[in-house]
Amino acid sequence: MAGRSGAAAASLLLVFFLTLGPALAYQAEDVNSRVMWAGQHGVVRRTLLATNDSIYQQQLIDAANAHAAAALAITPRVDPTNGMKKYEGGYDVTDMHYWASVVFTGVYGFALAIISLLVGILYLLFKCFCACCCSGRNKKPVEYTLTARLWPKALVLVYTLLAISGAVVVYSGNGKLSTSLRGTTSTIINAVADIKVDVDQVAAALTNATQALDDKSGSSAVMDAAKGLQDATTSVNLTVQDNKDKVYGYFDKVKLALTIIAAIVLALSVAGLASTVLGVRPLLMILFVVALIILFFTWLLFGITFMLDNVITDTCQAMESYTIDSRNSSLGELLPCIDTDTANDALNKGKQSVKNLVTQVNGGIKNANDARTAALIRYPTLNAGSAIPYLCDPYGPSPDYDTASCPPDQGRLGTFRQNYSAFACDTDDGQTCDQNHKPIKNTDFNKMVNATGAAESVIIIMPVLFDLVTCQFVNVTFTKVVTYDCAPMKTSLNLLWIGFVVVSVAFVFLEVFWMVVRTRVPRNDVSRVQHINDQPL
């Protein structure tokens, strides 16, 4: 149970991102030192945005690519599924050979677990054979000197203290692992919740913009896409929230199991020391059998935690590589995010929708101005007020859609209602509106307000949409995990496998010296101390 739950916890960092899919300046003395600094600290992408030096940019890109490639080139490991050849590929959770090679890193623990169990069983079978076949022989009991009886007890004390120290290390690492896993899980769950909020905002803006257009040709495809995006993230968010308690429950079970093992190690160590001091032969044999079982599991858990330590190291290294340059990261191949050029094309479509809305509003303004001009012709004595200023288009023409500067005599999208309400009439009667110097009819003005509001919403959500389609949320989440969670997880796993090694080594020697002490304790009189050359009483 502990092994399966631990593996699930190690894989948790990628599961949610693979499920989400596409829904989603510093100074230095010379260029080379800056490149090295940037490559080591993962700020290449931010620096590229802050510099205009093309040579410097290219060197930074080369440094990032080299760093990313180095991050992918994990230490060569033996692959048991490929004729024990070295696995020299990168981090790839979809490759069976990667998992085979990383699981094989725990082979020492697995092998020692089996060997210790077999040796212990053979020893017990030997003792049973001797008890059955050798009990009838009259053997003179061997008598030991005081020194021969005390030095094994002294070694039992030493290895008991070592076992207790190992149990304390396991307990400490267990607590740290539970805390770090919960922190990592919370980071991912919060990221999914934030994505849900962003997607809802994007879907609402796209829907409003579509509904505000008079020409709704093609609007059904946009609304279907927005609804599909919203439904997908809602489903993922609900699944994550529903499984949150289950995941935390697995963590609690792992923590409880490891705590119980640490407690059993502590209890066995103390009981063994007490039995050694008191010379309780039957209890020493019982402790030997129980310790044999515990020794099997501690060696096994050493292999599992050592393997998970390598998985976490590889995962964090791959995440760091992704934050530096997602294009050269193995995770970039697993996460189906679109490239920046494609994302910009999608944003240009959004900008075109804003231009369409502005054109629609300006068309209404033109109609109102035309109606005002016609009224002046029909009624020469009519004071119809000044002409209505047109609305500023915030973007230039295609295909670049560059941000345009607005002249002072044009209105702004964000302040349309406030600035144009003076031209809005309370009714739809043209003559009444002309007489009140308010040429925009009430219905037309409401449509304009809706259109400008929708256009402003699209402008606001376009950076959010860009971050979603280019998976910037993955970059942000990976950065948080690498910065705050990776080091604690690796530290806790290091403590665990080191603790299990210490406990296992201590128990190997304890079992040996328990049996040595047991053979040197007289069967009938545990208080008798005689020299081996003394005459019998």
XYZ file of N, CA and C in Angstrom, residues 5 29 44 69 76 89 157 178 183 215 219 232-233 263 271 274-275 326 346 353 369 375 378 399 407:
75
model
N 0.804 3.983 -3.078
C 0.390 5.354 -2.770
C 1.521 6.329 -2.990
N 28.700 41.750 -15.284
C 29.815 42.460 -15.884
C 29.990 42.128 -17.358
N 15.659 33.001 -18.415
C 15.992 33.354 -19.791
C 14.807 33.990 -20.491
N 18.645 20.823 -22.502
C 19.116 19.523 -22.962
C 19.828 18.776 -21.847
N 22.605 7.860 -16.945
C 22.293 6.567 -17.572
C 22.002 5.497 -16.528
N 17.866 7.770 -22.478
C 16.866 8.724 -22.936
C 16.557 9.760 -21.873
N 23.632 -3.269 22.487
C 23.325 -1.905 22.911
C 23.676 -0.901 21.811
N 4.840 13.929 4.190
C 3.393 14.187 4.193
C 3.098 15.669 4.001
N 1.461 20.046 0.301
C 1.733 21.361 -0.275
C 1.737 21.325 -1.793
N -24.487 40.835 -36.971
C -24.259 39.745 -37.914
C -23.752 38.535 -37.142
N -21.544 32.531 -35.389
C -21.553 32.705 -33.940
C -21.776 31.388 -33.207
N -15.273 21.434 -20.292
C -14.086 20.608 -20.059
C -13.396 20.987 -18.756
N -13.192 22.273 -18.546
C -12.503 22.702 -17.323
C -13.383 22.489 -16.091
N 7.418 2.840 14.746
C 7.084 2.481 16.126
C 7.445 1.023 16.414
N 12.690 -3.913 23.211
C 12.405 -5.248 23.721
C 13.619 -6.162 23.582
N 16.132 -5.209 26.274
C 15.703 -5.703 27.587
C 15.891 -7.212 27.692
N 15.519 -7.955 26.633
C 15.674 -9.409 26.663
C 17.141 -9.803 26.722
N 10.127 25.451 -22.939
C 9.177 24.351 -23.079
C 9.356 23.604 -24.397
N -4.723 33.248 -33.082
C -6.007 33.172 -32.386
C -6.373 34.518 -31.770
N -12.675 40.587 -33.920
C -14.032 40.668 -33.367
C -14.255 42.016 -32.685
N -26.017 60.371 -36.798
C -25.560 61.637 -37.385
C -26.292 61.940 -38.696
N -32.711 65.823 -40.265
C -33.654 66.637 -39.478
C -33.379 68.116 -39.674
N -34.874 69.074 -42.940
C -36.331 69.161 -42.893
C -36.795 70.335 -42.050
N -2.750 42.458 -41.481
C -2.709 41.270 -40.609
C -2.016 41.493 -39.274
N -7.139 59.356 -31.519
C -7.143 60.833 -31.560
C -8.053 61.387 -30.474
